[in-house]
mmCIF file of C-alpha atoms in Angstrom:
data_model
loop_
_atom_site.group_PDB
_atom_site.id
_atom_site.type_symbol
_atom_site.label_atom_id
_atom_site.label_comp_id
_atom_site.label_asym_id
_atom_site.label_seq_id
_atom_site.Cartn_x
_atom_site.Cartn_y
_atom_site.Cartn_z
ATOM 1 C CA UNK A 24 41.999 -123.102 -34.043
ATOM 2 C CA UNK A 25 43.735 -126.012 -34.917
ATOM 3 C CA UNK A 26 41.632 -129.520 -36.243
ATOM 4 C CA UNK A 27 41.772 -131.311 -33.424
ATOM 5 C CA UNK A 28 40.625 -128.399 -31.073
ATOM 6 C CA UNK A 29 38.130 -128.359 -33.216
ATOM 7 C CA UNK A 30 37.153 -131.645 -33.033
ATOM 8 C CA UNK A 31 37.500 -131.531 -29.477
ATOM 9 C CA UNK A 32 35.347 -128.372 -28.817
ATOM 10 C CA UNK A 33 32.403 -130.553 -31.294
ATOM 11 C CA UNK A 34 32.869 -132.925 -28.894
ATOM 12 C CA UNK A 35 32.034 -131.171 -25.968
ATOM 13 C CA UNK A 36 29.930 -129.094 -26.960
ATOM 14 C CA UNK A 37 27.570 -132.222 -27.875
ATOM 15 C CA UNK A 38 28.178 -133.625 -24.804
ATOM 16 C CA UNK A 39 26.758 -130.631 -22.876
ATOM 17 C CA UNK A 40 23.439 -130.795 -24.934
ATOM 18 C CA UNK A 41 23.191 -134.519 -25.076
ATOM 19 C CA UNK A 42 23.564 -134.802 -20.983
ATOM 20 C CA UNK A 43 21.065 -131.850 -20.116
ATOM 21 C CA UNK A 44 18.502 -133.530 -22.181
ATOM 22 C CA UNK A 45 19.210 -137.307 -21.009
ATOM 23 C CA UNK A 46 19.462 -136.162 -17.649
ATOM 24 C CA UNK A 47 20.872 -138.266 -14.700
ATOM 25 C CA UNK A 48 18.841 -141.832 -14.384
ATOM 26 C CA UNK A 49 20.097 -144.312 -11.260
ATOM 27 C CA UNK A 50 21.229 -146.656 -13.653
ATOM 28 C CA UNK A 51 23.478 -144.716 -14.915
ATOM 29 C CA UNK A 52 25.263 -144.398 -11.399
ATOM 30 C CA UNK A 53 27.938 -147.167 -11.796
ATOM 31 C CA UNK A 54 28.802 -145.995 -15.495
ATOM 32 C CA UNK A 55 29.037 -142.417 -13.689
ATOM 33 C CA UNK A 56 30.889 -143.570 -10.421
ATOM 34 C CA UNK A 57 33.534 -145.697 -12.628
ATOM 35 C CA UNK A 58 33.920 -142.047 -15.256
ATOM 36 C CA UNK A 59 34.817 -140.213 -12.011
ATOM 37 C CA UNK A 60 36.995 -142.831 -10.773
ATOM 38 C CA UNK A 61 39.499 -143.567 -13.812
ATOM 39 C CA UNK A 62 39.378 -139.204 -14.368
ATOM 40 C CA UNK A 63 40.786 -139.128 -11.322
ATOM 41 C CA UNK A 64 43.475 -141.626 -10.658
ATOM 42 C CA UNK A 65 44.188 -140.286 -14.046
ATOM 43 C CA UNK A 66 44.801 -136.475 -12.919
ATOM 44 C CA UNK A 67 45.484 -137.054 -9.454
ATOM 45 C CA UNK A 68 48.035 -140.306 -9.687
ATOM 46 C CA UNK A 69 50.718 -139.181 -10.844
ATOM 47 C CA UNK A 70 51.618 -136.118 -8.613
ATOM 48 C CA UNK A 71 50.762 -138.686 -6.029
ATOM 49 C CA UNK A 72 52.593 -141.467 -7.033
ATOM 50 C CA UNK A 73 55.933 -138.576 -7.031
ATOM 51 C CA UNK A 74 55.565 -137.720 -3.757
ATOM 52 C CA UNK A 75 55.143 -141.448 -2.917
ATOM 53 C CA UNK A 76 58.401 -141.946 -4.622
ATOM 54 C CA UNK A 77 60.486 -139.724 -2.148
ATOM 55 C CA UNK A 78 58.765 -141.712 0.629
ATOM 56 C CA UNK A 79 60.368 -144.185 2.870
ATOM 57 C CA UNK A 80 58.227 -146.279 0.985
ATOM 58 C CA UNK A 81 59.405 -145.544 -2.411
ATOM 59 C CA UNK A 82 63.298 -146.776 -1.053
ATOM 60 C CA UNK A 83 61.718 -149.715 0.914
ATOM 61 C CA UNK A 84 60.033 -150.801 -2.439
ATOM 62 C CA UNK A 85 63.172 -150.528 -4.240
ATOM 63 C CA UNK A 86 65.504 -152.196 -2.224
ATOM 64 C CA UNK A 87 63.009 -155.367 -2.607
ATOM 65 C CA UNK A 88 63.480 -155.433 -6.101
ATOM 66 C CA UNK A 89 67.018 -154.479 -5.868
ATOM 67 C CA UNK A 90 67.369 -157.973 -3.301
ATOM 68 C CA UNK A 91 65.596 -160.351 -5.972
ATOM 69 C CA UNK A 92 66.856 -159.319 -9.069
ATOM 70 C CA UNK A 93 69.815 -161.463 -10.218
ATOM 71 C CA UNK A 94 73.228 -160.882 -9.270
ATOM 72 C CA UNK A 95 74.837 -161.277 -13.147
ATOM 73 C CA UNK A 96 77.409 -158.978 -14.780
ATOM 74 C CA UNK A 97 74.832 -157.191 -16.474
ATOM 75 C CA UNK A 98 73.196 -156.423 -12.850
ATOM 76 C CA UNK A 99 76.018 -155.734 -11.008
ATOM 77 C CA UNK A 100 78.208 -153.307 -13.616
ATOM 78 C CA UNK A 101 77.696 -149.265 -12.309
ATOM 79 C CA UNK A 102 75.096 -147.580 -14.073
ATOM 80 C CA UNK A 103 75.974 -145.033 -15.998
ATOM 81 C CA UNK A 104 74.911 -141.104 -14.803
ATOM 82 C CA UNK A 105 76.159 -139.001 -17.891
ATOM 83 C CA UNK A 106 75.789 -141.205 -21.172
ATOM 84 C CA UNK A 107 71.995 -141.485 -21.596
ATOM 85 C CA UNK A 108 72.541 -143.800 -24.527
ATOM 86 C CA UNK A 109 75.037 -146.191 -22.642
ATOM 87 C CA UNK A 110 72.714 -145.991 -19.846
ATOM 88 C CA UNK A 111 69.752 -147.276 -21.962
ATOM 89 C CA UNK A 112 72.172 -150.046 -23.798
ATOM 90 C CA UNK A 113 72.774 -151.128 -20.075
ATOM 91 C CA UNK A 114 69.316 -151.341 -18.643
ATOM 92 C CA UNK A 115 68.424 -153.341 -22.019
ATOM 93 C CA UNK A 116 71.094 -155.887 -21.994
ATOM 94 C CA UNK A 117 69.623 -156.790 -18.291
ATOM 95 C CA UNK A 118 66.451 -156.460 -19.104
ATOM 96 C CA UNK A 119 66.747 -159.362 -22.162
ATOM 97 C CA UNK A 120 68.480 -161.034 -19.545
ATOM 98 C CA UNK A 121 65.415 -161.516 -17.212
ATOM 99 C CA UNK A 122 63.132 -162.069 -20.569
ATOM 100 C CA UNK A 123 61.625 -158.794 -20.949
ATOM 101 C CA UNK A 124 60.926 -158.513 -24.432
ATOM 102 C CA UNK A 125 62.813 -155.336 -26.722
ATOM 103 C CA UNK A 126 59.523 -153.498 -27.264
ATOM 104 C CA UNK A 127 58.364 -153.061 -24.274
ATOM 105 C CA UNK A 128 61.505 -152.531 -22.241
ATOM 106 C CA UNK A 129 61.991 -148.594 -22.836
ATOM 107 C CA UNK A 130 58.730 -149.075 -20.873
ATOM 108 C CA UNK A 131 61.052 -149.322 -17.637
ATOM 109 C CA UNK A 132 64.291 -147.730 -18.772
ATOM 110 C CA UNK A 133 61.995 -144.158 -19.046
ATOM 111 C CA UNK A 134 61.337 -144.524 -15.661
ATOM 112 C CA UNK A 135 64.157 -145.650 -13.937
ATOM 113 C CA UNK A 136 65.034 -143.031 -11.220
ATOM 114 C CA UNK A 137 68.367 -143.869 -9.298
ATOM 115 C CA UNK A 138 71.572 -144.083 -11.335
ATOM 116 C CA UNK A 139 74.398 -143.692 -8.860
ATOM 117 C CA UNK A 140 74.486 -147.348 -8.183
ATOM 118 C CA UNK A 141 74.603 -150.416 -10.269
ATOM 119 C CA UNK A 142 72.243 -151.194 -13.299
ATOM 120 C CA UNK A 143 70.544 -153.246 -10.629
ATOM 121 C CA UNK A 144 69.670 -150.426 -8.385
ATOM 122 C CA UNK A 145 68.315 -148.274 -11.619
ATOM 123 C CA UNK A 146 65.845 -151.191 -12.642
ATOM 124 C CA UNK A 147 64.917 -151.583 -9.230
ATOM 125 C CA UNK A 148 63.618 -148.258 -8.908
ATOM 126 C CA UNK A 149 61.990 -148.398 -12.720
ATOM 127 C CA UNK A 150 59.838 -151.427 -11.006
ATOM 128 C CA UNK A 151 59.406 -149.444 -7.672
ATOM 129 C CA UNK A 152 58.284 -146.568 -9.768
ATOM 130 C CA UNK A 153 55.396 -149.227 -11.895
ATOM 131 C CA UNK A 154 54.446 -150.772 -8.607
ATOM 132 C CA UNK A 155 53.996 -147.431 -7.067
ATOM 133 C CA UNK A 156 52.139 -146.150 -10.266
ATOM 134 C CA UNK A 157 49.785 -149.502 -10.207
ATOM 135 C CA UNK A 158 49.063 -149.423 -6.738
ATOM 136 C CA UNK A 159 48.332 -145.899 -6.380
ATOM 137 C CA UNK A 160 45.958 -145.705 -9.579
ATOM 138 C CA UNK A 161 43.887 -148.618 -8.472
ATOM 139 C CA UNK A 162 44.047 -147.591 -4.650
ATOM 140 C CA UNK A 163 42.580 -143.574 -6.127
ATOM 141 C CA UNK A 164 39.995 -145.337 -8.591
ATOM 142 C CA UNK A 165 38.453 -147.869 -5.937
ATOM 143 C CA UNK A 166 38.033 -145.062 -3.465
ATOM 144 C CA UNK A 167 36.398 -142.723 -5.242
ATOM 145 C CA UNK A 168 34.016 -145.104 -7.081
ATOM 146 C CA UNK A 169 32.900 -146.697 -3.880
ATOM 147 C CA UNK A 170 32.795 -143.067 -2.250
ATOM 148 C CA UNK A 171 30.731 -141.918 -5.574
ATOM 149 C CA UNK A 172 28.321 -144.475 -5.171
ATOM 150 C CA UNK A 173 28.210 -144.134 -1.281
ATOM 151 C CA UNK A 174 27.227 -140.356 -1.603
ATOM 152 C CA UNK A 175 25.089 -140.341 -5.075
ATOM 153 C CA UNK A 176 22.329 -143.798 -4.271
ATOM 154 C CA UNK A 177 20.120 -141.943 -1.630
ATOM 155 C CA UNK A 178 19.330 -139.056 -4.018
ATOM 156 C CA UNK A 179 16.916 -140.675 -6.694
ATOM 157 C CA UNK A 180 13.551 -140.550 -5.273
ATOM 158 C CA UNK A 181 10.022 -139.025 -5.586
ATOM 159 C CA UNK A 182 11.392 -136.175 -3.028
ATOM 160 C CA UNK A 183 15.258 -136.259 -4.183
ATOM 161 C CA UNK A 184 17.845 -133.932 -6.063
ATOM 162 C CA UNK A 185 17.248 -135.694 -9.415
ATOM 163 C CA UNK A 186 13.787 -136.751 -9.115
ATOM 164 C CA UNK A 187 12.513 -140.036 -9.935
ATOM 165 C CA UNK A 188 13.498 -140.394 -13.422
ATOM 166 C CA UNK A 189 16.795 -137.664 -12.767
ATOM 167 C CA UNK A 190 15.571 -135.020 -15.389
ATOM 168 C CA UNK A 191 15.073 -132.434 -12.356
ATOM 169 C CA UNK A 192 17.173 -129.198 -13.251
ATOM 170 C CA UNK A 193 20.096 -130.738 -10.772
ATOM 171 C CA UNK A 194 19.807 -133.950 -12.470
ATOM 172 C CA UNK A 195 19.866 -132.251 -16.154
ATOM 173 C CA UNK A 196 23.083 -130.595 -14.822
ATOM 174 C CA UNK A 197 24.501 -133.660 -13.596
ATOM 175 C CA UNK A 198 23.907 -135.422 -16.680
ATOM 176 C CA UNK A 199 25.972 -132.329 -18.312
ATOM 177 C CA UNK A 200 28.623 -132.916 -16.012
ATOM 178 C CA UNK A 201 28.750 -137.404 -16.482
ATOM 179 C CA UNK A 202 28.551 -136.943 -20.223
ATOM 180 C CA UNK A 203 31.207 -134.349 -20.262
ATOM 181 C CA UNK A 204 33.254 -136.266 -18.213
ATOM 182 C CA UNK A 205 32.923 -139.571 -20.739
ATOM 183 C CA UNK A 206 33.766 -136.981 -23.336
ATOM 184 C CA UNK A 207 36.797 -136.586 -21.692
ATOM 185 C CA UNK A 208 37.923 -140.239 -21.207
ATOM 186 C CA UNK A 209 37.124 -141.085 -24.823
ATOM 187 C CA UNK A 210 38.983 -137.990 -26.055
ATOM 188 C CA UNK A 211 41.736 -139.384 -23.347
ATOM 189 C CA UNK A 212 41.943 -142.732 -24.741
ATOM 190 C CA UNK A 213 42.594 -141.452 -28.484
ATOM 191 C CA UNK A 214 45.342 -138.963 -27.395
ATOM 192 C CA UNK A 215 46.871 -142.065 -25.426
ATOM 193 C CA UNK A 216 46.563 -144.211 -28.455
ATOM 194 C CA UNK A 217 48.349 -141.493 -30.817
ATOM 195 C CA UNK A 218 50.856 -140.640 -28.724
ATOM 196 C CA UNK A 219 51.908 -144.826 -28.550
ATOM 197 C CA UNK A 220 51.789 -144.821 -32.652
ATOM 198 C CA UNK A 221 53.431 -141.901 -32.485
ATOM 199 C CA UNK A 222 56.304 -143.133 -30.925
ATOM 200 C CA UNK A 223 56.231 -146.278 -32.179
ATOM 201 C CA UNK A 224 56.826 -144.494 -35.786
ATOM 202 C CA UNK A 225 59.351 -142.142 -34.311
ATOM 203 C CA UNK A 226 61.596 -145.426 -33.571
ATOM 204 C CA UNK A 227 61.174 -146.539 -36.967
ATOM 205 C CA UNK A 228 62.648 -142.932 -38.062
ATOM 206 C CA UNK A 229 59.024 -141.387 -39.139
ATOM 207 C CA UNK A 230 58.285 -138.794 -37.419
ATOM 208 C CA UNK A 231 55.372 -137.887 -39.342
ATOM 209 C CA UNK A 232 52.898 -138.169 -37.036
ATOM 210 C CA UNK A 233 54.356 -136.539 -34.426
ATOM 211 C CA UNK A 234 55.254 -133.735 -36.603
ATOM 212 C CA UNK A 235 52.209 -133.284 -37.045
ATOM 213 C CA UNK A 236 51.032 -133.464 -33.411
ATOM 214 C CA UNK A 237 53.713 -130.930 -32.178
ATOM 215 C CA UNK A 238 51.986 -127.790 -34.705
ATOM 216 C CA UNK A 239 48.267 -129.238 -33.839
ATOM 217 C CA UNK A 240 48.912 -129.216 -30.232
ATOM 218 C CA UNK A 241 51.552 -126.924 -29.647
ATOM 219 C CA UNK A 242 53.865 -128.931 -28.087
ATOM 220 C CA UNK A 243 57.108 -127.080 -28.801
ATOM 221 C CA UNK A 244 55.379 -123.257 -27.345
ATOM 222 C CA UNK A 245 54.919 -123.694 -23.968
ATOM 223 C CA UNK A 246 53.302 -120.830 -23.462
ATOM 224 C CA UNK A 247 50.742 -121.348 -26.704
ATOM 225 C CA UNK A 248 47.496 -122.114 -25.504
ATOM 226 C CA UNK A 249 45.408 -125.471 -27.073
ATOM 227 C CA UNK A 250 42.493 -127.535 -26.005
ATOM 228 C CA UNK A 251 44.490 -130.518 -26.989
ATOM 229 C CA UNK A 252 47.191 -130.021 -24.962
ATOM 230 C CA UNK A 253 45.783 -130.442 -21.996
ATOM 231 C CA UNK A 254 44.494 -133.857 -22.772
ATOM 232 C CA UNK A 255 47.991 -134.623 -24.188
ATOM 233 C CA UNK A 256 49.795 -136.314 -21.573
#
C-alpha cells in the first residue's frame, strides 16, 4: 500500500468512528446538505455537462460566443486539427488578444472542442464548454442541497429517525455516512491542490512531483488498483 493510501484509509477509517459516536444533530443539517451537494455536482457534473455538450444547447451556446468574440486576424485564421502545438500557439495569441492573462489561458485551450473552423469557433466552444461546466455544477449543487434539506428537517424529534439529540442507531449511522463524506471533500480538495502544483512544476520542466504521484497513485497502470486514484481527478 502506497503512503497516500495509507493516509487515506487513516482518514477514513477515523471518520467512521468519529461520526458513529457524534452522531447526527439538526444543526449539523446545512453543513451535511452543502457535503452532499458539492460531492455530487462533483461526481455527477461532468458526465452531465458531456452530454450537455452534444446538445442543441451546447451549439446554441457556442455560436453566441462565436458572434461576440472579435473579428481580428488572430480570430478569423483556421484552426489548426493536426498540430497540437500550433493549435495551442493559436488559441494563445487570441487569447492575449482579448486580455486573458498567459497562466491561466491553457485553462481554455484544454477544453476547446471544435477545431474544423477558425480559432474563433475553437475558443467559442472552450467558453461554451466553462459556461456549461459552471452552470451545470451550480444548477446539481442547489438542487440537491435544497432537496437534502427538504427531505432530512422533519426527522429530528422526540418520535423521529435520529431522535432528539440524533445519536439513535440511524442517526449514529448517518453521522458515519456525513463525516465520511467531509472526509472525502477534504481528501478532494488536497488531490485538486497537488495536481495544480503539479502541473504548475511540470511547465517549469520539474516533474518531480508528478513523478512521484504517477508510482503513488498508479497513474500509468490502468488496471492497478489504488485508493488514491479514485479521488485523483
Amino acid at each position: 500500500m502506497s503512503t497516500i493510501d495509507l493516509v487515506i484509509t487513516i482518514l477514513l477509517v477515523a471518520g467512521v468512528v468519529f461520526g458513529f459516536f457524534a452522531g447526527f444533530s439538526k444543526k449539523r443539517l446545512g453543513t451535511f446538505a452543502s457535503e452532499c451537494a458539492f460531492l455530487v455536482a462533483y461526481l455527477a457534473g461532468a458526465p452531465l455537462v458531456a452530454l450537455l455538450e452534444k446538445t442543441n444547447l451546447g451549439s446554441l451556446i457556442q455560436s453566441g460566443y462565436a458572434n461576440i468574440l472579435p473579428k481580428s486576424e488572430a480570430f478569423v485564421t483556421s484552426i489548426s486539427s493536426t498540430d497540437l502545438t500550433l493549435r495551442n500557439t493559436q488559441m494563445s495569441t487570441a487569447l492575449s488578444e482579448i486580455h486573458i492573462f498567459k497562466i491561466f489561458q491553457g485553462i481554455f485551450t484544454s477544453h476547446a472542442t471544435d477545431f474544423t473552423g477558425t480559432v474563433g469557433d475553437a475558443l467559442a466552444s472552450s467558453f461554451a464548454s466553462w459556461t456549461l461546466i459552471g452552470v451545470t455544477y451550480l444548477v446539481l449543487a442547489v438542487a440537491v442541497y435544497v432537496l437534502i434539506r427538504v427531505i432530512f428537517s422533519p426527522l429530528w424529534s422526540n418520535n423521529g429517525l435520529f431522535g432528539e439529540n440524533g445519536r439513535s442507531l440511524v442517526g449514529r449511522i448517518c453521522g458515519i455516512v456525513r463525516m465520511l463524506f467531509k472526509t472525502c471533500i477534504l481528501i478532494i480538495a488536497v488531490m485538486m491542490v497537488l495536481s495544480l502544483v503539479s502541473s504548475l512544476m511540470v511547465k517549469f520542466d520539474n516533474t518531480a512531483l508528478q513523478d512521484w504521484l504517477d508510482v503513488q497513485l498508479k497513474l500509468s497502470d490502468g488496471d492497478a488498483f489504488s485508493i488514491g486514484k479514485m479521488f485523483y481527478k
